[in-house]
Every structure is written in C-alpha cells, then in structure tokens.
Amino acid sequence: MTTDGLVQCSTCGVERDSADLPEWCPICVDERQYVDPGGQRWVSPPADAVIALAELESGLWGLEVSGGVGIGQLAKVVVTDAGTVMVDVPAAITADAVAAVRALGPMRAIIPSHPHMFGLQSLWSQALDDAAIYVSAADADWLGRRPAALQLWEGSIEPVPGVVASQPGGHFPGSSVVHWTGTDGAGVLLCSDTIMVNPDRRTVSFLRSYPNRLPLSAAVVERIAAHVDRYDFDRVYSNFGLRIAHDGKAAVAASARRHAAWVRGEFDHLTGPG
C-alpha cells in the first residue's frame, strides 16, 4: 500500500491527488459542509489513527476510528457467504484494520454512499486486492482522486447476492442506501445520512446539510421514502453510530410524513403567534 501522490482534507478527510490541489477543498466550501475556522489544510494520512473493528450485529461490523482527521463516520462491512461489502469508507487506514477486515472474507465491493464518505477509498481498495469502488455517476464530479478500481453506477447494483445498493438521492443527487437481509432473516437498511437516524432512535431526519441544518423539500423526502419502501427492513443504521433496532420501515415512513407536514406549514399553529 502506497500513499504516494495522495493527501486528504483535514476537515472532511476525503482523499485527493496532491498534484492537483485546489486552494480550498470543494467538498468543504459547498453549502453542505464547512471549512475549518483554522483554514484549509491538506495532510498525509495520519500514522497515529486507531481503527477498531466492532460487531454491530451478526454479519455486520463497524470500523470505529479514533485519532486521525475528518468527520468520524462509522463505515460498515457486510459479511456474506459470497464475500464482504464495505459501505462508506473510513478517513483513516491501518495495517491492523486491513488485516481484521481481510479476516472477514474477500472484499467484493466498496460503496461510499456519497462524497462525504469517500474517505481513503483508494487506499482501502488497494489494500484489499483492488476491490471495486462503486461511486454514483451523479456524484463523480466530486472525486478528487480517481481510484484504479473505480466503477460509476446508476440505478441499482447487487455486488454480491442479497446486498443491493440503490440511489434515492436527496442529500446528494447520487446519495445511496444499501439493503441486506440479516442472519436472523430480518431486513437491514444501511442508509448513511441519506436518511439519518435521530438520537431518539425511533425517528429519522432528511436534510441537505446536517452540519448547516438545511432541509429537503416535502416532495424530495416523499420521493426518498417511496424509494426505500421497495425494501423490507426492520433495522436502520446511519453513518455515525445510531440505529433503529425494530420497526425501521414504519419509522422511516412516519418520519417522512412528519417532515413533509412541517415544511408544508401544517404545524405552523404550534410555533407561536403569527
């Protein structure tokens, strides 16, 4: 594994070719993200990051990063008889973490849900026998480095039997979700922040920007909810450690109705005098 020619933004952690660095990280100056108050910094992947592999449920593992840079997403690894699939990508990589992921089985696909989750995808692919990296074609212009194993996609893909990725959009035009049937037979939706599990672990949110609190319209949220309605799922995981443990499909549908009603003004009477 070599990092020659690769740096990452210290704020978002996304990789970029060092030979073609802009003054500002395009991902961070976009209205969905932010530039660190200390200014733009491009850094080499830190050697002091620690990545722990934690079992979230049978057949599903999370990559918990401490130290390093970026926004701290919890990447997931789905384990199947046909191989493994990484959903979202850490903004760090270590030899120990690579060995731990390898031990779960051969990596068949790496699927970043949207540009904020690109992380160090080139290095992870390289370390995992050049595993294919599936980036939504609609979001390809956000790539600051084009991995050798890059594959652009639209619609839906099934990189291993039973693991299906599709693109409801919203947060980004190509924002994706991944559906998988857990070892107990219940459906699982890995939705990153295309759909964000709330701290109450009973509802979800739909936003254009989470750090900057920009909402999506009622029509877009209803479209996202209709898209994931194609799947049967009980559990919902987003990309910062929160999950809905039961009745996830009903929770997503009810949360979409609530969001749409609020942004249409149906609950304005609850906000005080006009």
PDB file of C-alpha atoms in Angstrom:
ATOM      1  CA  MET A   1       0.000   0.000   0.000  1.00  0.00           C
ATOM      2  CA  THR A   2       1.452   3.336  -1.023  1.00  0.00           C
ATOM      3  CA  THR A   3       0.237   6.847  -0.310  1.00  0.00           C
ATOM      4  CA  ASP A   4       2.399   8.477  -2.990  1.00  0.00           C
ATOM      5  CA  GLY A   5       0.545  11.397  -4.536  1.00  0.00           C
ATOM      6  CA  LEU A   6      -2.362  11.219  -2.069  1.00  0.00           C
ATOM      7  CA  VAL A   7      -3.356  13.710   0.592  1.00  0.00           C
ATOM      8  CA  GLN A   8      -6.611  14.330   2.399  1.00  0.00           C
ATOM      9  CA  CYS A   9      -8.530  17.358   3.603  1.00  0.00           C
ATOM     10  CA  SER A  10      -8.072  17.736   7.346  1.00  0.00           C
ATOM     11  CA  THR A  11     -11.718  18.754   7.808  1.00  0.00           C
ATOM     12  CA  CYS A  12     -13.703  16.228   5.758  1.00  0.00           C
ATOM     13  CA  GLY A  13     -10.975  13.584   5.451  1.00  0.00           C
ATOM     14  CA  VAL A  14     -11.624  12.972   1.751  1.00  0.00           C
ATOM     15  CA  GLU A  15      -8.635  11.919  -0.365  1.00  0.00           C
ATOM     16  CA  ARG A  16      -7.249  13.978  -3.210  1.00  0.00           C
ATOM     17  CA  ASP A  17      -4.342  13.875  -5.666  1.00  0.00           C
ATOM     18  CA  SER A  18      -1.536  16.041  -4.319  1.00  0.00           C
ATOM     19  CA  ALA A  19      -0.532  17.114  -7.837  1.00  0.00           C
ATOM     20  CA  ASP A  20      -3.889  18.810  -8.415  1.00  0.00           C
ATOM     21  CA  LEU A  21      -4.761  20.591  -5.191  1.00  0.00           C
ATOM     22  CA  PRO A  22      -7.214  23.494  -5.244  1.00  0.00           C
ATOM     23  CA  GLU A  23      -6.870  26.353  -2.788  1.00  0.00           C
ATOM     24  CA  TRP A  24      -9.968  25.132  -0.946  1.00  0.00           C
ATOM     25  CA  CYS A  25     -11.486  21.683  -0.613  1.00  0.00           C
ATOM     26  CA  PRO A  26     -14.530  21.716  -2.936  1.00  0.00           C
ATOM     27  CA  ILE A  27     -16.447  19.409  -0.610  1.00  0.00           C
ATOM     28  CA  CYS A  28     -15.914  21.693   2.380  1.00  0.00           C
ATOM     29  CA  VAL A  29     -16.738  25.009   0.690  1.00  0.00           C
ATOM     30  CA  ASP A  30     -20.023  23.530  -0.538  1.00  0.00           C
ATOM     31  CA  GLU A  31     -23.079  24.590   1.489  1.00  0.00           C
ATOM     32  CA  ARG A  32     -23.485  21.047   2.847  1.00  0.00           C
ATOM     33  CA  GLN A  33     -20.135  21.104   4.656  1.00  0.00           C
ATOM     34  CA  TYR A  34     -17.866  23.744   6.199  1.00  0.00           C
ATOM     35  CA  VAL A  35     -14.273  24.955   6.184  1.00  0.00           C
ATOM     36  CA  ASP A  36     -12.412  24.639   9.463  1.00  0.00           C
ATOM     37  CA  PRO A  37     -12.083  28.070  11.152  1.00  0.00           C
ATOM     38  CA  GLY A  38      -8.322  27.489  11.169  1.00  0.00           C
ATOM     39  CA  GLY A  39      -8.288  27.412   7.377  1.00  0.00           C
ATOM     40  CA  GLN A  40      -7.693  24.815   4.705  1.00  0.00           C
ATOM     41  CA  ARG A  41      -5.101  22.121   5.440  1.00  0.00           C
ATOM     42  CA  TRP A  42      -4.054  19.219   3.239  1.00  0.00           C
ATOM     43  CA  VAL A  43      -2.393  16.408   5.198  1.00  0.00           C
ATOM     44  CA  SER A  44      -0.894  12.984   4.616  1.00  0.00           C
ATOM     45  CA  PRO A  45      -2.922  10.104   6.061  1.00  0.00           C
ATOM     46  CA  PRO A  46      -2.031  10.155   9.772  1.00  0.00           C
ATOM     47  CA  ALA A  47       0.032   7.305  11.151  1.00  0.00           C
ATOM     48  CA  ASP A  48      -1.406   7.605  14.666  1.00  0.00           C
ATOM     49  CA  ALA A  49      -5.036   6.739  13.886  1.00  0.00           C
ATOM     50  CA  VAL A  50      -6.512   3.696  15.617  1.00  0.00           C
ATOM     51  CA  ILE A  51      -9.282   1.680  13.967  1.00  0.00           C
ATOM     52  CA  ALA A  52     -11.269  -0.900  15.921  1.00  0.00           C
ATOM     53  CA  LEU A  53     -13.499  -3.472  14.260  1.00  0.00           C
ATOM     54  CA  ALA A  54     -16.718  -3.790  16.282  1.00  0.00           C
ATOM     55  CA  GLU A  55     -19.517  -6.287  15.683  1.00  0.00           C
ATOM     56  CA  LEU A  56     -22.797  -4.365  15.326  1.00  0.00           C
ATOM     57  CA  GLU A  57     -24.850  -7.500  14.790  1.00  0.00           C
ATOM     58  CA  SER A  58     -24.210 -10.933  13.347  1.00  0.00           C
ATOM     59  CA  GLY A  59     -22.754 -10.397   9.875  1.00  0.00           C
ATOM     60  CA  LEU A  60     -22.336  -6.634  10.230  1.00  0.00           C
ATOM     61  CA  TRP A  61     -19.222  -4.868  11.504  1.00  0.00           C
ATOM     62  CA  GLY A  62     -18.348  -1.235  12.096  1.00  0.00           C
ATOM     63  CA  LEU A  63     -14.954   0.438  11.695  1.00  0.00           C
ATOM     64  CA  GLU A  64     -14.537   2.811  14.638  1.00  0.00           C
ATOM     65  CA  VAL A  65     -11.778   5.393  14.092  1.00  0.00           C
ATOM     66  CA  SER A  66     -10.069   7.341  16.845  1.00  0.00           C
ATOM     67  CA  GLY A  67      -7.454   9.945  16.074  1.00  0.00           C
ATOM     68  CA  GLY A  68      -6.813  10.964  12.508  1.00  0.00           C
ATOM     69  CA  VAL A  69      -8.814  13.602  10.639  1.00  0.00           C
ATOM     70  CA  GLY A  70     -12.235  14.029   9.073  1.00  0.00           C
ATOM     71  CA  ILE A  71     -15.784  13.851  10.361  1.00  0.00           C
ATOM     72  CA  GLY A  72     -15.608  10.448  12.050  1.00  0.00           C
ATOM     73  CA  GLN A  73     -18.030   8.324  10.051  1.00  0.00           C
ATOM     74  CA  LEU A  74     -18.639   4.717  11.083  1.00  0.00           C
ATOM     75  CA  ALA A  75     -18.010   2.635   7.965  1.00  0.00           C
ATOM     76  CA  LYS A  76     -19.724  -0.765   7.840  1.00  0.00           C
ATOM     77  CA  VAL A  77     -18.677  -4.174   6.499  1.00  0.00           C
ATOM     78  CA  VAL A  78     -21.409  -6.623   5.485  1.00  0.00           C
ATOM     79  CA  VAL A  79     -20.300 -10.261   5.606  1.00  0.00           C
ATOM     80  CA  THR A  80     -21.904 -12.794   3.256  1.00  0.00           C
ATOM     81  CA  ASP A  81     -21.046 -16.272   2.001  1.00  0.00           C
ATOM     82  CA  ALA A  82     -20.020 -14.680  -1.300  1.00  0.00           C
ATOM     83  CA  GLY A  83     -17.654 -12.144   0.265  1.00  0.00           C
ATOM     84  CA  THR A  84     -17.820  -8.801   2.022  1.00  0.00           C
ATOM     85  CA  VAL A  85     -19.032  -5.321   1.091  1.00  0.00           C
ATOM     86  CA  MET A  86     -17.799  -2.078   2.689  1.00  0.00           C
ATOM     87  CA  VAL A  87     -20.435   0.650   2.967  1.00  0.00           C
ATOM     88  CA  ASP A  88     -18.884   4.107   3.411  1.00  0.00           C
ATOM     89  CA  VAL A  89     -15.127   4.409   3.877  1.00  0.00           C
ATOM     90  CA  PRO A  90     -13.004   5.449   6.855  1.00  0.00           C
ATOM     91  CA  ALA A  91     -10.858   8.569   6.543  1.00  0.00           C
ATOM     92  CA  ALA A  92      -8.005   6.508   8.016  1.00  0.00           C
ATOM     93  CA  ILE A  93      -6.330   3.183   7.326  1.00  0.00           C
ATOM     94  CA  THR A  94      -4.013   0.964   9.346  1.00  0.00           C
ATOM     95  CA  ALA A  95      -2.350  -2.386   8.704  1.00  0.00           C
ATOM     96  CA  ASP A  96      -4.172  -3.914  11.687  1.00  0.00           C
ATOM     97  CA  ALA A  97      -7.561  -2.735  10.424  1.00  0.00           C
ATOM     98  CA  VAL A  98      -6.865  -4.076   6.936  1.00  0.00           C
ATOM     99  CA  ALA A  99      -5.905  -7.460   8.417  1.00  0.00           C
ATOM    100  CA  ALA A 100      -9.086  -7.510  10.525  1.00  0.00           C
ATOM    101  CA  VAL A 101     -11.276  -6.732   7.516  1.00  0.00           C
ATOM    102  CA  ARG A 102      -9.466  -9.332   5.409  1.00  0.00           C
ATOM    103  CA  ALA A 103     -10.220 -11.932   8.064  1.00  0.00           C
ATOM    104  CA  LEU A 104     -13.951 -11.406   7.467  1.00  0.00           C
ATOM    105  CA  GLY A 105     -13.660 -12.626   3.878  1.00  0.00           C
ATOM    106  CA  PRO A 106     -12.706 -11.363   0.415  1.00  0.00           C
ATOM    107  CA  MET A 107     -13.814  -7.788  -0.240  1.00  0.00           C
ATOM    108  CA  ARG A 108     -16.099  -7.702  -3.289  1.00  0.00           C
ATOM    109  CA  ALA A 109     -17.165  -4.047  -3.303  1.00  0.00           C
ATOM    110  CA  ILE A 110     -16.618  -0.702  -1.592  1.00  0.00           C
ATOM    111  CA  ILE A 111     -19.679   1.568  -1.760  1.00  0.00           C
ATOM    112  CA  PRO A 112     -19.366   5.154  -0.484  1.00  0.00           C
ATOM    113  CA  SER A 113     -22.911   6.442  -0.085  1.00  0.00           C
ATOM    114  CA  HIS A 114     -21.992   9.988  -1.177  1.00  0.00           C
ATOM    115  CA  PRO A 115     -18.927  12.272  -1.493  1.00  0.00           C
ATOM    116  CA  HIS A 116     -18.561  12.996   2.243  1.00  0.00           C
ATOM    117  CA  MET A 117     -17.978   9.249   2.673  1.00  0.00           C
ATOM    118  CA  PHE A 118     -15.211   8.806   0.055  1.00  0.00           C
ATOM    119  CA  GLY A 119     -12.613   8.781   2.850  1.00  0.00           C
ATOM    120  CA  LEU A 120      -9.410   6.989   1.827  1.00  0.00           C
ATOM    121  CA  GLN A 121     -11.193   4.742  -0.646  1.00  0.00           C
ATOM    122  CA  SER A 122      -8.198   4.423  -2.978  1.00  0.00           C
ATOM    123  CA  LEU A 123      -6.010   3.068  -0.178  1.00  0.00           C
ATOM    124  CA  TRP A 124      -8.658   0.667   1.118  1.00  0.00           C
ATOM    125  CA  SER A 125      -9.241  -0.704  -2.361  1.00  0.00           C
ATOM    126  CA  GLN A 126      -5.514  -1.097  -2.953  1.00  0.00           C
ATOM    127  CA  ALA A 127      -5.060  -2.882   0.380  1.00  0.00           C
ATOM    128  CA  LEU A 128      -7.989  -5.225  -0.318  1.00  0.00           C
ATOM    129  CA  ASP A 129      -6.831  -6.703  -3.625  1.00  0.00           C
ATOM    130  CA  ASP A 130      -8.102  -3.786  -5.719  1.00  0.00           C
ATOM    131  CA  ALA A 131     -11.703  -4.230  -4.644  1.00  0.00           C
ATOM    132  CA  ALA A 132     -14.124  -2.376  -6.918  1.00  0.00           C
ATOM    133  CA  ILE A 133     -15.199   1.065  -5.691  1.00  0.00           C
ATOM    134  CA  TYR A 134     -18.748   1.919  -6.742  1.00  0.00           C
ATOM    135  CA  VAL A 135     -19.357   5.676  -6.904  1.00  0.00           C
ATOM    136  CA  SER A 136     -22.687   7.100  -8.048  1.00  0.00           C
ATOM    137  CA  ALA A 137     -22.256   8.558 -11.531  1.00  0.00           C
ATOM    138  CA  ALA A 138     -24.274  11.598 -10.454  1.00  0.00           C
ATOM    139  CA  ASP A 139     -21.601  12.417  -7.855  1.00  0.00           C
ATOM    140  CA  ALA A 140     -18.486  11.611  -9.892  1.00  0.00           C
ATOM    141  CA  ASP A 141     -17.507  15.271 -10.299  1.00  0.00           C
ATOM    142  CA  TRP A 142     -16.739  15.378  -6.558  1.00  0.00           C
ATOM    143  CA  LEU A 143     -13.919  12.869  -6.924  1.00  0.00           C
ATOM    144  CA  GLY A 144     -10.538  14.464  -6.210  1.00  0.00           C
ATOM    145  CA  ARG A 145      -8.781  11.207  -6.972  1.00  0.00           C
ATOM    146  CA  ARG A 146      -9.964   8.502  -9.353  1.00  0.00           C
ATOM    147  CA  PRO A 147      -9.092   5.091  -7.930  1.00  0.00           C
ATOM    148  CA  ALA A 148      -7.859   2.419 -10.317  1.00  0.00           C
ATOM    149  CA  ALA A 149     -10.797   0.210  -9.340  1.00  0.00           C
ATOM    150  CA  LEU A 150     -13.435   2.949  -9.770  1.00  0.00           C
ATOM    151  CA  GLN A 151     -16.775   1.938 -11.254  1.00  0.00           C
ATOM    152  CA  LEU A 152     -19.501   4.513 -11.830  1.00  0.00           C
ATOM    153  CA  TRP A 153     -23.065   3.300 -11.468  1.00  0.00           C
ATOM    154  CA  GLU A 154     -26.690   4.362 -11.736  1.00  0.00           C
ATOM    155  CA  GLY A 155     -29.952   2.840 -10.621  1.00  0.00           C
ATOM    156  CA  SER A 156     -29.089  -0.200  -8.516  1.00  0.00           C
ATOM    157  CA  ILE A 157     -26.319  -2.752  -8.157  1.00  0.00           C
ATOM    158  CA  GLU A 158     -26.008  -6.105  -6.413  1.00  0.00           C
ATOM    159  CA  PRO A 159     -22.259  -6.681  -5.938  1.00  0.00           C
ATOM    160  CA  VAL A 160     -22.885  -9.924  -4.034  1.00  0.00           C
ATOM    161  CA  PRO A 161     -26.137 -11.885  -3.851  1.00  0.00           C
ATOM    162  CA  GLY A 162     -28.555 -10.292  -1.418  1.00  0.00           C
ATOM    163  CA  VAL A 163     -26.699  -6.999  -0.927  1.00  0.00           C
ATOM    164  CA  VAL A 164     -28.387  -4.314  -3.046  1.00  0.00           C
ATOM    165  CA  ALA A 165     -27.435  -0.657  -3.361  1.00  0.00           C
ATOM    166  CA  SER A 166     -29.730   1.941  -4.911  1.00  0.00           C
ATOM    167  CA  GLN A 167     -29.897   5.712  -5.243  1.00  0.00           C
ATOM    168  CA  PRO A 168     -32.800   7.662  -3.742  1.00  0.00           C
ATOM    169  CA  GLY A 169     -30.736  10.878  -3.884  1.00  0.00           C
ATOM    170  CA  GLY A 170     -31.609  13.821  -1.660  1.00  0.00           C
ATOM    171  CA  HIS A 171     -28.545  14.764   0.368  1.00  0.00           C
ATOM    172  CA  PHE A 172     -26.550  14.462  -2.890  1.00  0.00           C
ATOM    173  CA  PRO A 173     -28.059  13.593  -6.278  1.00  0.00           C
ATOM    174  CA  GLY A 174     -26.428  10.165  -6.116  1.00  0.00           C
ATOM    175  CA  SER A 175     -26.902   9.521  -2.388  1.00  0.00           C
ATOM    176  CA  SER A 176     -27.399   5.795  -1.925  1.00  0.00           C
ATOM    177  CA  VAL A 177     -28.636   3.207   0.540  1.00  0.00           C
ATOM    178  CA  VAL A 178     -27.734  -0.468   0.889  1.00  0.00           C
ATOM    179  CA  HIS A 179     -30.214  -3.206   1.761  1.00  0.00           C
ATOM    180  CA  TRP A 180     -29.248  -6.593   3.149  1.00  0.00           C
ATOM    181  CA  THR A 181     -31.035  -9.430   4.890  1.00  0.00           C
ATOM    182  CA  GLY A 182     -29.528 -10.079   8.291  1.00  0.00           C
ATOM    183  CA  THR A 183     -28.597 -13.516   9.574  1.00  0.00           C
ATOM    184  CA  ASP A 184     -31.883 -13.610  11.527  1.00  0.00           C
ATOM    185  CA  GLY A 185     -33.851 -13.145   8.310  1.00  0.00           C
ATOM    186  CA  ALA A 186     -34.855  -9.531   9.028  1.00  0.00           C
ATOM    187  CA  GLY A 187     -34.095  -6.774   6.550  1.00  0.00           C
ATOM    188  CA  VAL A 188     -31.418  -4.187   7.328  1.00  0.00           C
ATOM    189  CA  LEU A 189     -31.134  -0.750   5.708  1.00  0.00           C
ATOM    190  CA  LEU A 190     -27.719   0.921   5.749  1.00  0.00           C
ATOM    191  CA  CYS A 191     -28.643   4.468   4.862  1.00  0.00           C
ATOM    192  CA  SER A 192     -25.622   6.575   5.863  1.00  0.00           C
ATOM    193  CA  ASP A 193     -27.111  10.084   6.089  1.00  0.00           C
ATOM    194  CA  THR A 194     -29.292   9.743   3.037  1.00  0.00           C
ATOM    195  CA  ILE A 195     -31.661   9.014   5.917  1.00  0.00           C
ATOM    196  CA  MET A 196     -30.276   9.935   9.360  1.00  0.00           C
ATOM    197  CA  VAL A 197     -31.315   8.072  12.486  1.00  0.00           C
ATOM    198  CA  ASN A 198     -32.142  10.600  15.198  1.00  0.00           C
ATOM    199  CA  PRO A 199     -30.836  10.457  18.782  1.00  0.00           C
ATOM    200  CA  ASP A 200     -34.236   9.189  19.946  1.00  0.00           C
ATOM    201  CA  ARG A 201     -33.533   6.029  17.887  1.00  0.00           C
ATOM    202  CA  ARG A 202     -37.211   5.961  16.900  1.00  0.00           C
ATOM    203  CA  THR A 203     -37.301   8.530  14.087  1.00  0.00           C
ATOM    204  CA  VAL A 204     -35.141   9.734  11.211  1.00  0.00           C
ATOM    205  CA  SER A 205     -34.288  13.023   9.502  1.00  0.00           C
ATOM    206  CA  PHE A 206     -33.824  14.054   5.886  1.00  0.00           C
ATOM    207  CA  LEU A 207     -31.519  17.016   5.276  1.00  0.00           C
ATOM    208  CA  ARG A 208     -29.496  18.573   2.506  1.00  0.00           C
ATOM    209  CA  SER A 209     -26.908  19.569   5.107  1.00  0.00           C
ATOM    210  CA  TYR A 210     -26.651  18.144   8.597  1.00  0.00           C
ATOM    211  CA  PRO A 211     -23.971  20.483   9.998  1.00  0.00           C
ATOM    212  CA  ASN A 212     -25.637  23.545   8.429  1.00  0.00           C
ATOM    213  CA  ARG A 213     -29.237  22.403   9.080  1.00  0.00           C
ATOM    214  CA  LEU A 214     -30.555  22.772   5.534  1.00  0.00           C
ATOM    215  CA  PRO A 215     -33.817  20.886   4.982  1.00  0.00           C
ATOM    216  CA  LEU A 216     -35.039  18.989   1.963  1.00  0.00           C
ATOM    217  CA  SER A 217     -38.426  19.740   0.460  1.00  0.00           C
ATOM    218  CA  ALA A 218     -41.545  17.727   1.177  1.00  0.00           C
ATOM    219  CA  ALA A 219     -41.532  16.345  -2.376  1.00  0.00           C
ATOM    220  CA  VAL A 220     -37.934  15.108  -2.143  1.00  0.00           C
ATOM    221  CA  VAL A 221     -38.478  13.499   1.253  1.00  0.00           C
ATOM    222  CA  GLU A 222     -41.595  11.741  -0.006  1.00  0.00           C
ATOM    223  CA  ARG A 223     -39.572  10.523  -3.002  1.00  0.00           C
ATOM    224  CA  ILE A 224     -36.857   9.100  -0.734  1.00  0.00           C
ATOM    225  CA  ALA A 225     -39.430   7.376   1.463  1.00  0.00           C
ATOM    226  CA  ALA A 226     -41.179   5.907  -1.574  1.00  0.00           C
ATOM    227  CA  HIS A 227     -37.843   4.671  -2.898  1.00  0.00           C
ATOM    228  CA  VAL A 228     -36.888   2.717   0.232  1.00  0.00           C
ATOM    229  CA  ASP A 229     -40.445   1.392   0.577  1.00  0.00           C
ATOM    230  CA  ARG A 230     -39.412  -1.193  -2.048  1.00  0.00           C
ATOM    231  CA  TYR A 231     -37.388  -2.939   0.662  1.00  0.00           C
ATOM    232  CA  ASP A 232     -38.479  -4.921   3.683  1.00  0.00           C
ATOM    233  CA  PHE A 233     -36.397  -3.853   6.658  1.00  0.00           C
ATOM    234  CA  ASP A 234     -36.622  -3.938  10.417  1.00  0.00           C
ATOM    235  CA  ARG A 235     -33.335  -2.270  11.390  1.00  0.00           C
ATOM    236  CA  VAL A 236     -31.882   1.023  10.154  1.00  0.00           C
ATOM    237  CA  TYR A 237     -28.265   2.151  10.518  1.00  0.00           C
ATOM    238  CA  SER A 238     -26.934   5.595   9.647  1.00  0.00           C
ATOM    239  CA  ASN A 239     -23.281   6.588   9.484  1.00  0.00           C
ATOM    240  CA  PHE A 240     -22.490   7.940  12.961  1.00  0.00           C
ATOM    241  CA  GLY A 241     -23.337   5.022  15.214  1.00  0.00           C
ATOM    242  CA  LEU A 242     -27.102   5.456  15.613  1.00  0.00           C
ATOM    243  CA  ARG A 243     -29.603   2.767  14.671  1.00  0.00           C
ATOM    244  CA  ILE A 244     -33.278   1.909  14.901  1.00  0.00           C
ATOM    245  CA  ALA A 245     -33.452  -1.598  16.315  1.00  0.00           C
ATOM    246  CA  HIS A 246     -37.067  -2.501  15.438  1.00  0.00           C
ATOM    247  CA  ASP A 247     -39.858  -1.438  13.057  1.00  0.00           C
ATOM    248  CA  GLY A 248     -37.465   0.661  10.971  1.00  0.00           C
ATOM    249  CA  LYS A 249     -39.622   0.708   7.855  1.00  0.00           C
ATOM    250  CA  ALA A 250     -42.599   2.156   9.725  1.00  0.00           C
ATOM    251  CA  ALA A 251     -40.295   4.679  11.431  1.00  0.00           C
ATOM    252  CA  VAL A 252     -38.927   5.944   8.111  1.00  0.00           C
ATOM    253  CA  ALA A 253     -42.413   6.288   6.604  1.00  0.00           C
ATOM    254  CA  ALA A 254     -43.803   8.098   9.654  1.00  0.00           C
ATOM    255  CA  SER A 255     -40.783  10.412   9.854  1.00  0.00           C
ATOM    256  CA  ALA A 256     -41.166  11.307   6.177  1.00  0.00           C
ATOM    257  CA  ARG A 257     -44.819  12.213   6.720  1.00  0.00           C
ATOM    258  CA  ARG A 258     -43.881  14.334   9.727  1.00  0.00           C
ATOM    259  CA  HIS A 259     -41.112  16.161   7.834  1.00  0.00           C
ATOM    260  CA  ALA A 260     -43.376  16.850   4.861  1.00  0.00           C
ATOM    261  CA  ALA A 261     -46.136  18.190   7.083  1.00  0.00           C
ATOM    262  CA  TRP A 262     -43.790  20.553   8.921  1.00  0.00           C
ATOM    263  CA  VAL A 263     -42.188  22.036   5.813  1.00  0.00           C
ATOM    264  CA  ARG A 264     -45.603  22.474   4.195  1.00  0.00           C
ATOM    265  CA  GLY A 265     -46.677  24.557   7.177  1.00  0.00           C
ATOM    266  CA  GLU A 266     -49.263  22.157   8.542  1.00  0.00           C
ATOM    267  CA  PHE A 267     -47.937  22.609  12.082  1.00  0.00           C
ATOM    268  CA  ASP A 268     -47.329  26.357  11.992  1.00  0.00           C
ATOM    269  CA  HIS A 269     -50.016  26.765  14.661  1.00  0.00           C
ATOM    270  CA  LEU A 270     -47.617  25.129  17.117  1.00  0.00           C
ATOM    271  CA  THR A 271     -44.900  27.777  16.682  1.00  0.00           C
ATOM    272  CA  GLY A 272     -46.440  30.785  18.360  1.00  0.00           C
ATOM    273  CA  PRO A 273     -48.391  33.885  17.364  1.00  0.00           C
ATOM    274  CA  GLY A 274     -48.436  34.831  13.683  1.00  0.00           C
TER     275      GLY A 274
END
